[in-house]
Amino acid sequence: MEKNSVEIRKDLVFDVGMHQGEDTVYYLKRGFRVVGFDANPELIRENREKFAGEIDRNELVIVEGAIIDDPGIEKVKFYVNEDSSVWGTVHADFAARNEKLGTSSKVVEVKAIDFASCLTEYGIPYYMKIDIEGADLCCLRTLDNFQHKPPYISIESNKVNFADLLQEIELLANLGYTDFKAVQQADVPKMKVPVNSSEGRIVDHVFSKEASGLFGSDLPGNWVDKEGIIKEYRRIFIQYRRYGDSTFWQKNPLGRRFLQALARITGNHYPGWYDTHARHESFSRND
């Protein structure tokens, strides 16, 4: 089947999982146009008020609804987490996991989003941030129908099942992504925009703890190949098995306090969580 030939828009970023606009505000400051996606009606309303000026100036488009694999469905159940808004999801198993962690959810019906139509309408973005609690791969699978891919992309990596994480990396590789970085998200508030950045305007910016942080050539550290990122995640998953959500350390208040104290002393996080950033082969260069 012939693939869609929508062109890359180098001034465009997709914020898939907009939440409270923590990342959108950063992308706008850097001078990018942004298409933001979220399914939580309350967050959408807040963001439309917060970014009213940017919307009026056509710097920002907000798409309301849930991205799913089936384009024939018009409505979908969305689980709004009432304790942690960042954990909203269309997946019942994710909602059940969150309940085991002491949170509760309410179910609302939201519009289903045809992600392919959005790519066709707005263009292929320069960078695509994806963080939609269990549905990240829907976006990646959609990209397979397009000739051009975002030069840079990031997803929230799986921290529960190593086989599922390998599937994420394999899917990225099949899309033509050859260079990877695992970025510790607990370190995002300490990130600074490089003074020699080539990713838009040079700005001062303080990242919140819910933000995804820097992207593209601004990211610290070296890019590694597919084998390199798998090796790195094997090490990370040892930490997950030792200190992850289902362990004594996270389930016990004293254990959590101990890990927090240890993190302050060592400067490391136990276990933290990671985003996988990838750079497409058509855009690879020696950084």
PDB file of C-alpha atoms in Angstrom:
ATOM      1  CA  MET A   1       0.000   0.000   0.000  1.00  0.00           C
ATOM      2  CA  GLU A   2       1.300   3.434  -0.934  1.00  0.00           C
ATOM      3  CA  LYS A   3       2.227   5.513   2.091  1.00  0.00           C
ATOM      4  CA  ASN A   4       0.950   9.003   2.810  1.00  0.00           C
ATOM      5  CA  SER A   5       3.514  11.602   1.700  1.00  0.00           C
ATOM      6  CA  VAL A   6       2.676  14.382   4.185  1.00  0.00           C
ATOM      7  CA  GLU A   7       5.699  16.644   4.606  1.00  0.00           C
ATOM      8  CA  ILE A   8       7.652  17.346   7.793  1.00  0.00           C
ATOM      9  CA  ARG A   9       6.944  20.769   9.342  1.00  0.00           C
ATOM     10  CA  LYS A  10      10.196  21.838  10.982  1.00  0.00           C
ATOM     11  CA  ASP A  11       8.437  24.494  13.080  1.00  0.00           C
ATOM     12  CA  LEU A  12       5.854  22.039  14.473  1.00  0.00           C
ATOM     13  CA  VAL A  13       5.745  19.960  17.670  1.00  0.00           C
ATOM     14  CA  PHE A  14       3.068  17.449  18.683  1.00  0.00           C
ATOM     15  CA  ASP A  15       2.420  17.331  22.439  1.00  0.00           C
ATOM     16  CA  VAL A  16       0.538  14.045  22.710  1.00  0.00           C
ATOM     17  CA  GLY A  17      -0.570  13.928  26.319  1.00  0.00           C
ATOM     18  CA  MET A  18      -0.733  17.648  26.971  1.00  0.00           C
ATOM     19  CA  HIS A  19      -1.796  17.307  30.628  1.00  0.00           C
ATOM     20  CA  GLN A  20      -1.619  20.820  32.151  1.00  0.00           C
ATOM     21  CA  GLY A  21       0.520  22.237  29.355  1.00  0.00           C
ATOM     22  CA  GLU A  22       3.856  21.800  31.132  1.00  0.00           C
ATOM     23  CA  ASP A  23       5.563  20.890  27.866  1.00  0.00           C
ATOM     24  CA  THR A  24       3.400  22.985  25.551  1.00  0.00           C
ATOM     25  CA  VAL A  25       4.478  26.193  27.274  1.00  0.00           C
ATOM     26  CA  TYR A  26       8.122  25.252  26.719  1.00  0.00           C
ATOM     27  CA  TYR A  27       7.669  24.417  23.034  1.00  0.00           C
ATOM     28  CA  LEU A  28       5.836  27.710  22.479  1.00  0.00           C
ATOM     29  CA  LYS A  29       8.611  29.661  24.199  1.00  0.00           C
ATOM     30  CA  ARG A  30      11.126  28.036  21.863  1.00  0.00           C
ATOM     31  CA  GLY A  31       9.130  29.364  18.902  1.00  0.00           C
ATOM     32  CA  PHE A  32       7.414  26.173  17.730  1.00  0.00           C
ATOM     33  CA  ARG A  33       3.818  25.833  16.671  1.00  0.00           C
ATOM     34  CA  VAL A  34       2.147  23.160  18.784  1.00  0.00           C
ATOM     35  CA  VAL A  35      -0.668  20.664  18.342  1.00  0.00           C
ATOM     36  CA  GLY A  36      -1.647  19.426  21.801  1.00  0.00           C
ATOM     37  CA  PHE A  37      -3.721  16.323  22.502  1.00  0.00           C
ATOM     38  CA  ASP A  38      -5.546  15.305  25.665  1.00  0.00           C
ATOM     39  CA  ALA A  39      -8.642  13.295  26.580  1.00  0.00           C
ATOM     40  CA  ASN A  40      -9.389  14.733  30.021  1.00  0.00           C
ATOM     41  CA  PRO A  41     -12.242  17.270  29.579  1.00  0.00           C
ATOM     42  CA  GLU A  42     -11.243  19.185  32.713  1.00  0.00           C
ATOM     43  CA  LEU A  43      -7.634  19.586  31.577  1.00  0.00           C
ATOM     44  CA  ILE A  44      -8.766  20.609  28.102  1.00  0.00           C
ATOM     45  CA  ARG A  45     -10.932  23.369  29.568  1.00  0.00           C
ATOM     46  CA  GLU A  46      -8.072  24.610  31.752  1.00  0.00           C
ATOM     47  CA  ASN A  47      -5.642  24.614  28.836  1.00  0.00           C
ATOM     48  CA  ARG A  48      -8.014  26.470  26.542  1.00  0.00           C
ATOM     49  CA  GLU A  49      -8.211  29.225  29.169  1.00  0.00           C
ATOM     50  CA  LYS A  50      -4.473  29.201  29.933  1.00  0.00           C
ATOM     51  CA  PHE A  51      -3.423  29.361  26.280  1.00  0.00           C
ATOM     52  CA  ALA A  52      -6.273  31.481  24.900  1.00  0.00           C
ATOM     53  CA  GLY A  53      -3.865  34.003  23.386  1.00  0.00           C
ATOM     54  CA  GLU A  54      -1.723  31.367  21.681  1.00  0.00           C
ATOM     55  CA  ILE A  55      -4.836  29.692  20.292  1.00  0.00           C
ATOM     56  CA  ASP A  56      -6.109  33.008  18.919  1.00  0.00           C
ATOM     57  CA  ARG A  57      -2.736  33.613  17.234  1.00  0.00           C
ATOM     58  CA  ASN A  58      -2.814  30.130  15.676  1.00  0.00           C
ATOM     59  CA  GLU A  59       0.330  29.154  17.564  1.00  0.00           C
ATOM     60  CA  LEU A  60      -1.507  26.317  19.313  1.00  0.00           C
ATOM     61  CA  VAL A  61      -4.228  23.863  18.324  1.00  0.00           C
ATOM     62  CA  ILE A  62      -5.784  21.657  21.003  1.00  0.00           C
ATOM     63  CA  VAL A  63      -7.304  18.338  19.926  1.00  0.00           C
ATOM     64  CA  GLU A  64      -9.709  16.897  22.494  1.00  0.00           C
ATOM     65  CA  GLY A  65     -10.235  13.151  22.734  1.00  0.00           C
ATOM     66  CA  ALA A  66      -8.515   9.794  23.116  1.00  0.00           C
ATOM     67  CA  ILE A  67      -6.172   8.297  20.534  1.00  0.00           C
ATOM     68  CA  ILE A  68      -6.976   4.637  19.904  1.00  0.00           C
ATOM     69  CA  ASP A  69      -6.110   2.013  17.301  1.00  0.00           C
ATOM     70  CA  ASP A  70      -9.621   1.525  15.899  1.00  0.00           C
ATOM     71  CA  PRO A  71     -10.579   4.467  13.615  1.00  0.00           C
ATOM     72  CA  GLY A  72     -14.160   3.207  13.352  1.00  0.00           C
ATOM     73  CA  ILE A  73     -15.043   3.939  16.988  1.00  0.00           C
ATOM     74  CA  GLU A  74     -16.543   7.364  17.720  1.00  0.00           C
ATOM     75  CA  LYS A  75     -16.607   7.315  21.539  1.00  0.00           C
ATOM     76  CA  VAL A  76     -14.393   5.654  24.125  1.00  0.00           C
ATOM     77  CA  LYS A  77     -14.312   5.248  27.906  1.00  0.00           C
ATOM     78  CA  PHE A  78     -11.632   7.343  29.575  1.00  0.00           C
ATOM     79  CA  TYR A  79     -10.553   6.786  33.189  1.00  0.00           C
ATOM     80  CA  VAL A  80      -9.935  10.146  34.862  1.00  0.00           C
ATOM     81  CA  ASN A  81      -7.650   9.604  37.827  1.00  0.00           C
ATOM     82  CA  GLU A  82      -9.065  11.635  40.712  1.00  0.00           C
ATOM     83  CA  ASP A  83      -5.815  11.678  42.694  1.00  0.00           C
ATOM     84  CA  SER A  84      -3.183  12.098  39.992  1.00  0.00           C
ATOM     85  CA  SER A  85      -4.409  13.703  36.769  1.00  0.00           C
ATOM     86  CA  VAL A  86      -1.318  12.580  34.879  1.00  0.00           C
ATOM     87  CA  TRP A  87      -2.551   8.963  35.173  1.00  0.00           C
ATOM     88  CA  GLY A  88      -5.665   9.351  33.027  1.00  0.00           C
ATOM     89  CA  THR A  89      -5.976   6.429  30.593  1.00  0.00           C
ATOM     90  CA  VAL A  90      -8.259   4.567  28.171  1.00  0.00           C
ATOM     91  CA  HIS A  91      -6.976   1.230  29.449  1.00  0.00           C
ATOM     92  CA  ALA A  92      -8.907  -0.495  32.226  1.00  0.00           C
ATOM     93  CA  ASP A  93      -5.811  -2.469  33.260  1.00  0.00           C
ATOM     94  CA  PHE A  94      -3.857   0.768  33.748  1.00  0.00           C
ATOM     95  CA  ALA A  95      -6.714   2.139  35.850  1.00  0.00           C
ATOM     96  CA  ALA A  96      -6.690  -1.061  37.919  1.00  0.00           C
ATOM     97  CA  ARG A  97      -2.926  -0.747  38.412  1.00  0.00           C
ATOM     98  CA  ASN A  98      -3.382   2.831  39.599  1.00  0.00           C
ATOM     99  CA  GLU A  99      -6.033   1.743  42.092  1.00  0.00           C
ATOM    100  CA  LYS A 100      -3.568  -0.740  43.561  1.00  0.00           C
ATOM    101  CA  LEU A 101      -1.258   2.224  44.088  1.00  0.00           C
ATOM    102  CA  GLY A 102      -3.927   3.901  46.212  1.00  0.00           C
ATOM    103  CA  THR A 103      -5.697   6.129  43.679  1.00  0.00           C
ATOM    104  CA  SER A 104      -9.244   6.126  42.300  1.00  0.00           C
ATOM    105  CA  SER A 105     -10.733   6.869  38.877  1.00  0.00           C
ATOM    106  CA  LYS A 106     -14.022   8.003  37.406  1.00  0.00           C
ATOM    107  CA  VAL A 107     -15.135   6.994  33.924  1.00  0.00           C
ATOM    108  CA  VAL A 108     -16.164   9.565  31.328  1.00  0.00           C
ATOM    109  CA  GLU A 109     -17.019   9.115  27.668  1.00  0.00           C
ATOM    110  CA  VAL A 110     -14.787  11.050  25.255  1.00  0.00           C
ATOM    111  CA  LYS A 111     -14.385  11.399  21.515  1.00  0.00           C
ATOM    112  CA  ALA A 112     -12.077   8.921  19.758  1.00  0.00           C
ATOM    113  CA  ILE A 113      -9.337  10.661  17.754  1.00  0.00           C
ATOM    114  CA  ASP A 114      -8.217   9.489  14.314  1.00  0.00           C
ATOM    115  CA  PHE A 115      -4.502  10.212  14.704  1.00  0.00           C
ATOM    116  CA  ALA A 116      -3.755   9.613  11.030  1.00  0.00           C
ATOM    117  CA  SER A 117      -6.192  12.358  10.067  1.00  0.00           C
ATOM    118  CA  CYS A 118      -4.449  14.739  12.460  1.00  0.00           C
ATOM    119  CA  LEU A 119      -1.071  14.017  10.878  1.00  0.00           C
ATOM    120  CA  THR A 120      -2.562  14.610   7.447  1.00  0.00           C
ATOM    121  CA  GLU A 121      -4.217  17.862   8.517  1.00  0.00           C
ATOM    122  CA  TYR A 122      -1.401  19.451  10.536  1.00  0.00           C
ATOM    123  CA  GLY A 123       1.683  17.816   9.034  1.00  0.00           C
ATOM    124  CA  ILE A 124       4.459  15.577  10.346  1.00  0.00           C
ATOM    125  CA  PRO A 125       6.019  17.351  13.337  1.00  0.00           C
ATOM    126  CA  TYR A 126       9.722  17.968  13.849  1.00  0.00           C
ATOM    127  CA  TYR A 127       9.358  16.454  17.331  1.00  0.00           C
ATOM    128  CA  MET A 128       6.578  14.287  18.697  1.00  0.00           C
ATOM    129  CA  LYS A 129       6.286  13.815  22.449  1.00  0.00           C
ATOM    130  CA  ILE A 130       3.992  10.918  23.346  1.00  0.00           C
ATOM    131  CA  ASP A 131       2.852  10.258  26.915  1.00  0.00           C
ATOM    132  CA  ILE A 132      -0.685   8.910  26.995  1.00  0.00           C
ATOM    133  CA  GLU A 133      -0.587   6.164  29.632  1.00  0.00           C
ATOM    134  CA  GLY A 134      -0.592   2.885  27.784  1.00  0.00           C
ATOM    135  CA  ALA A 135      -1.560   4.151  24.320  1.00  0.00           C
ATOM    136  CA  ASP A 136       1.797   5.455  23.104  1.00  0.00           C
ATOM    137  CA  LEU A 137       2.171   2.606  20.629  1.00  0.00           C
ATOM    138  CA  CYS A 138      -1.065   3.606  18.869  1.00  0.00           C
ATOM    139  CA  CYS A 139       0.727   6.727  17.643  1.00  0.00           C
ATOM    140  CA  LEU A 140       3.803   4.775  16.575  1.00  0.00           C
ATOM    141  CA  ARG A 141       1.756   2.240  14.626  1.00  0.00           C
ATOM    142  CA  THR A 142      -0.033   5.077  12.838  1.00  0.00           C
ATOM    143  CA  LEU A 143       3.300   6.539  11.693  1.00  0.00           C
ATOM    144  CA  ASP A 144       3.977   3.379   9.732  1.00  0.00           C
ATOM    145  CA  ASN A 145       1.361   4.562   7.211  1.00  0.00           C
ATOM    146  CA  PHE A 146       3.360   7.719   6.444  1.00  0.00           C
ATOM    147  CA  GLN A 147       6.382   8.088   4.216  1.00  0.00           C
ATOM    148  CA  HIS A 148       8.025  10.729   6.419  1.00  0.00           C
ATOM    149  CA  LYS A 149       8.558  10.372  10.155  1.00  0.00           C
ATOM    150  CA  PRO A 150       9.246  12.968  12.866  1.00  0.00           C
ATOM    151  CA  PRO A 151      13.034  13.539  13.041  1.00  0.00           C
ATOM    152  CA  TYR A 152      12.773  13.248  16.839  1.00  0.00           C
ATOM    153  CA  ILE A 153      10.266  11.354  18.945  1.00  0.00           C
ATOM    154  CA  SER A 154       9.858  10.322  22.587  1.00  0.00           C
ATOM    155  CA  ILE A 155       7.627   7.905  24.462  1.00  0.00           C
ATOM    156  CA  GLU A 156       7.216   6.995  28.104  1.00  0.00           C
ATOM    157  CA  SER A 157       9.054   3.696  28.342  1.00  0.00           C
ATOM    158  CA  ASN A 158       7.475   0.593  29.833  1.00  0.00           C
ATOM    159  CA  LYS A 159       8.691   0.013  33.389  1.00  0.00           C
ATOM    160  CA  VAL A 160       6.750  -3.149  34.194  1.00  0.00           C
ATOM    161  CA  ASN A 161       7.408  -5.690  31.454  1.00  0.00           C
ATOM    162  CA  PHE A 162      10.775  -5.964  29.703  1.00  0.00           C
ATOM    163  CA  ALA A 163       9.270  -7.844  26.752  1.00  0.00           C
ATOM    164  CA  ASP A 164       6.869  -4.952  26.180  1.00  0.00           C
ATOM    165  CA  LEU A 165       9.760  -2.495  26.328  1.00  0.00           C
ATOM    166  CA  LEU A 166      11.590  -4.524  23.676  1.00  0.00           C
ATOM    167  CA  GLN A 167       8.458  -4.288  21.531  1.00  0.00           C
ATOM    168  CA  GLU A 168       8.551  -0.480  21.855  1.00  0.00           C
ATOM    169  CA  ILE A 169      12.174  -0.329  20.737  1.00  0.00           C
ATOM    170  CA  GLU A 170      11.582  -2.784  17.904  1.00  0.00           C
ATOM    171  CA  LEU A 171       8.651  -0.725  16.647  1.00  0.00           C
ATOM    172  CA  LEU A 172      10.757   2.444  16.706  1.00  0.00           C
ATOM    173  CA  ALA A 173      13.547   0.654  14.853  1.00  0.00           C
ATOM    174  CA  ASN A 174      11.112  -0.636  12.224  1.00  0.00           C
ATOM    175  CA  LEU A 175       9.984   2.970  11.674  1.00  0.00           C
ATOM    176  CA  GLY A 176      13.562   3.928  10.866  1.00  0.00           C
ATOM    177  CA  TYR A 177      14.762   5.251  14.230  1.00  0.00           C
ATOM    178  CA  THR A 178      18.408   4.336  14.687  1.00  0.00           C
ATOM    179  CA  ASP A 179      19.637   6.439  17.620  1.00  0.00           C
ATOM    180  CA  PHE A 180      18.268   6.309  21.159  1.00  0.00           C
ATOM    181  CA  LYS A 181      18.552   7.817  24.631  1.00  0.00           C
ATOM    182  CA  ALA A 182      16.956   6.737  27.907  1.00  0.00           C
ATOM    183  CA  VAL A 183      16.204   9.927  29.832  1.00  0.00           C
ATOM    184  CA  GLN A 184      15.614   9.773  33.591  1.00  0.00           C
ATOM    185  CA  GLN A 185      12.470  11.842  34.095  1.00  0.00           C
ATOM    186  CA  ALA A 186      13.138  12.540  37.754  1.00  0.00           C
ATOM    187  CA  ASP A 187      16.099  14.645  36.568  1.00  0.00           C
ATOM    188  CA  VAL A 188      13.981  16.892  34.321  1.00  0.00           C
ATOM    189  CA  PRO A 189      13.586  19.760  36.868  1.00  0.00           C
ATOM    190  CA  LYS A 190      17.396  20.110  36.870  1.00  0.00           C
ATOM    191  CA  MET A 191      17.646  20.466  33.073  1.00  0.00           C
ATOM    192  CA  LYS A 192      18.830  23.723  31.510  1.00  0.00           C
ATOM    193  CA  VAL A 193      18.445  24.913  27.922  1.00  0.00           C
ATOM    194  CA  PRO A 194      21.940  24.758  26.334  1.00  0.00           C
ATOM    195  CA  VAL A 195      23.348  28.160  25.404  1.00  0.00           C
ATOM    196  CA  ASN A 196      24.274  26.787  21.976  1.00  0.00           C
ATOM    197  CA  SER A 197      20.937  25.068  21.369  1.00  0.00           C
ATOM    198  CA  SER A 198      19.717  24.705  17.806  1.00  0.00           C
ATOM    199  CA  GLU A 199      16.185  23.710  18.837  1.00  0.00           C
ATOM    200  CA  GLY A 200      14.457  27.076  18.464  1.00  0.00           C
ATOM    201  CA  ARG A 201      14.901  30.289  20.434  1.00  0.00           C
ATOM    202  CA  ILE A 202      17.356  30.389  23.324  1.00  0.00           C
ATOM    203  CA  VAL A 203      15.281  30.895  26.468  1.00  0.00           C
ATOM    204  CA  ASP A 204      15.494  30.543  30.221  1.00  0.00           C
ATOM    205  CA  HIS A 205      13.057  27.917  31.381  1.00  0.00           C
ATOM    206  CA  VAL A 206      12.373  26.053  34.621  1.00  0.00           C
ATOM    207  CA  PHE A 207      10.936  22.584  34.011  1.00  0.00           C
ATOM    208  CA  SER A 208       8.286  21.311  36.406  1.00  0.00           C
ATOM    209  CA  LYS A 209       8.445  17.759  37.759  1.00  0.00           C
ATOM    210  CA  GLU A 210       5.628  16.702  35.400  1.00  0.00           C
ATOM    211  CA  ALA A 211       7.399  18.045  32.283  1.00  0.00           C
ATOM    212  CA  SER A 212       9.157  15.866  29.706  1.00  0.00           C
ATOM    213  CA  GLY A 213      12.115  18.234  29.463  1.00  0.00           C
ATOM    214  CA  LEU A 214      14.604  18.830  26.682  1.00  0.00           C
ATOM    215  CA  PHE A 215      14.412  17.114  23.312  1.00  0.00           C
ATOM    216  CA  GLY A 216      16.358  16.593  20.109  1.00  0.00           C
ATOM    217  CA  SER A 217      19.979  17.747  19.996  1.00  0.00           C
ATOM    218  CA  ASP A 218      19.565  19.497  23.387  1.00  0.00           C
ATOM    219  CA  LEU A 219      19.454  16.208  25.302  1.00  0.00           C
ATOM    220  CA  PRO A 220      22.505  15.430  27.438  1.00  0.00           C
ATOM    221  CA  GLY A 221      24.537  12.284  26.863  1.00  0.00           C
ATOM    222  CA  ASN A 222      25.394  10.272  23.797  1.00  0.00           C
ATOM    223  CA  TRP A 223      23.013   8.643  21.356  1.00  0.00           C
ATOM    224  CA  VAL A 224      23.292   4.850  21.257  1.00  0.00           C
ATOM    225  CA  ASP A 225      22.093   2.286  18.743  1.00  0.00           C
ATOM    226  CA  LYS A 226      19.341  -0.286  19.226  1.00  0.00           C
ATOM    227  CA  GLU A 227      21.612  -2.780  20.950  1.00  0.00           C
ATOM    228  CA  GLY A 228      23.006  -0.039  23.167  1.00  0.00           C
ATOM    229  CA  ILE A 229      19.607   1.129  24.403  1.00  0.00           C
ATOM    230  CA  ILE A 230      18.499  -2.439  25.126  1.00  0.00           C
ATOM    231  CA  LYS A 231      21.657  -2.950  27.171  1.00  0.00           C
ATOM    232  CA  GLU A 232      20.961   0.255  29.080  1.00  0.00           C
ATOM    233  CA  TYR A 233      17.381  -0.774  29.820  1.00  0.00           C
ATOM    234  CA  ARG A 234      18.543  -4.150  31.130  1.00  0.00           C
ATOM    235  CA  ARG A 235      20.435  -2.206  33.784  1.00  0.00           C
ATOM    236  CA  ILE A 236      17.441   0.045  34.442  1.00  0.00           C
ATOM    237  CA  PHE A 237      15.130  -2.939  34.863  1.00  0.00           C
ATOM    238  CA  ILE A 238      17.381  -4.324  37.604  1.00  0.00           C
ATOM    239  CA  GLN A 239      16.564  -1.129  39.508  1.00  0.00           C
ATOM    240  CA  TYR A 240      12.859  -1.562  38.723  1.00  0.00           C
ATOM    241  CA  ARG A 241      12.918  -5.104  40.115  1.00  0.00           C
ATOM    242  CA  ARG A 242      14.701  -3.954  43.259  1.00  0.00           C
ATOM    243  CA  TYR A 243      12.815  -0.745  43.976  1.00  0.00           C
ATOM    244  CA  GLY A 244       9.775  -0.642  41.651  1.00  0.00           C
ATOM    245  CA  ASP A 245       6.087  -0.059  42.353  1.00  0.00           C
ATOM    246  CA  SER A 246       5.334  -3.635  43.460  1.00  0.00           C
ATOM    247  CA  THR A 247       8.288  -3.964  45.863  1.00  0.00           C
ATOM    248  CA  PHE A 248       8.430  -3.603  49.629  1.00  0.00           C
ATOM    249  CA  TRP A 249      10.259  -0.282  49.287  1.00  0.00           C
ATOM    250  CA  GLN A 250       7.365   1.371  47.447  1.00  0.00           C
ATOM    251  CA  LYS A 251       4.491  -0.284  49.304  1.00  0.00           C
ATOM    252  CA  ASN A 252       5.850   0.557  52.755  1.00  0.00           C
ATOM    253  CA  PRO A 253       5.875   4.226  53.919  1.00  0.00           C
ATOM    254  CA  LEU A 254       9.160   3.685  55.753  1.00  0.00           C
ATOM    255  CA  GLY A 255      10.632   2.125  52.619  1.00  0.00           C
ATOM    256  CA  ARG A 256       9.600   5.105  50.501  1.00  0.00           C
ATOM    257  CA  ARG A 257      11.101   7.549  52.978  1.00  0.00           C
ATOM    258  CA  PHE A 258      14.332   5.559  52.997  1.00  0.00           C
ATOM    259  CA  LEU A 259      14.554   5.669  49.184  1.00  0.00           C
ATOM    260  CA  GLN A 260      13.836   9.402  49.199  1.00  0.00           C
ATOM    261  CA  ALA A 261      16.623   9.971  51.741  1.00  0.00           C
ATOM    262  CA  LEU A 262      18.976   7.759  49.735  1.00  0.00           C
ATOM    263  CA  ALA A 263      18.173   9.743  46.574  1.00  0.00           C
ATOM    264  CA  ARG A 264      19.029  13.025  48.325  1.00  0.00           C
ATOM    265  CA  ILE A 265      22.351  11.624  49.515  1.00  0.00           C
ATOM    266  CA  THR A 266      23.455   9.916  46.302  1.00  0.00           C
ATOM    267  CA  GLY A 267      21.794  12.140  43.699  1.00  0.00           C
ATOM    268  CA  ASN A 268      20.282   9.021  42.077  1.00  0.00           C
ATOM    269  CA  HIS A 269      16.649   7.974  41.910  1.00  0.00           C
ATOM    270  CA  TYR A 270      15.271   4.622  43.065  1.00  0.00           C
ATOM    271  CA  PRO A 271      14.066   3.619  40.594  1.00  0.00           C
ATOM    272  CA  GLY A 272      12.707   6.745  38.861  1.00  0.00           C
ATOM    273  CA  TRP A 273      11.176   6.369  35.399  1.00  0.00           C
ATOM    274  CA  TYR A 274      12.399   6.925  31.879  1.00  0.00           C
ATOM    275  CA  ASP A 275      11.375   8.313  28.528  1.00  0.00           C
ATOM    276  CA  THR A 276      12.850   6.768  25.406  1.00  0.00           C
ATOM    277  CA  HIS A 277      13.980   9.415  22.900  1.00  0.00           C
ATOM    278  CA  ALA A 278      14.740   8.390  19.340  1.00  0.00           C
ATOM    279  CA  ARG A 279      16.275  10.081  16.297  1.00  0.00           C
ATOM    280  CA  HIS A 280      15.309   9.024  12.784  1.00  0.00           C
ATOM    281  CA  GLU A 281      17.922   7.671  10.379  1.00  0.00           C
ATOM    282  CA  SER A 282      16.987  10.329   7.802  1.00  0.00           C
ATOM    283  CA  PHE A 283      18.004  13.010  10.305  1.00  0.00           C
ATOM    284  CA  SER A 284      20.966  11.372  12.022  1.00  0.00           C
ATOM    285  CA  ARG A 285      24.081  13.428  12.438  1.00  0.00           C
ATOM    286  CA  ASN A 286      27.123  13.339  14.644  1.00  0.00           C
ATOM    287  CA  ASP A 287      26.226  15.268  17.797  1.00  0.00           C
TER     288      ASP A 287
END
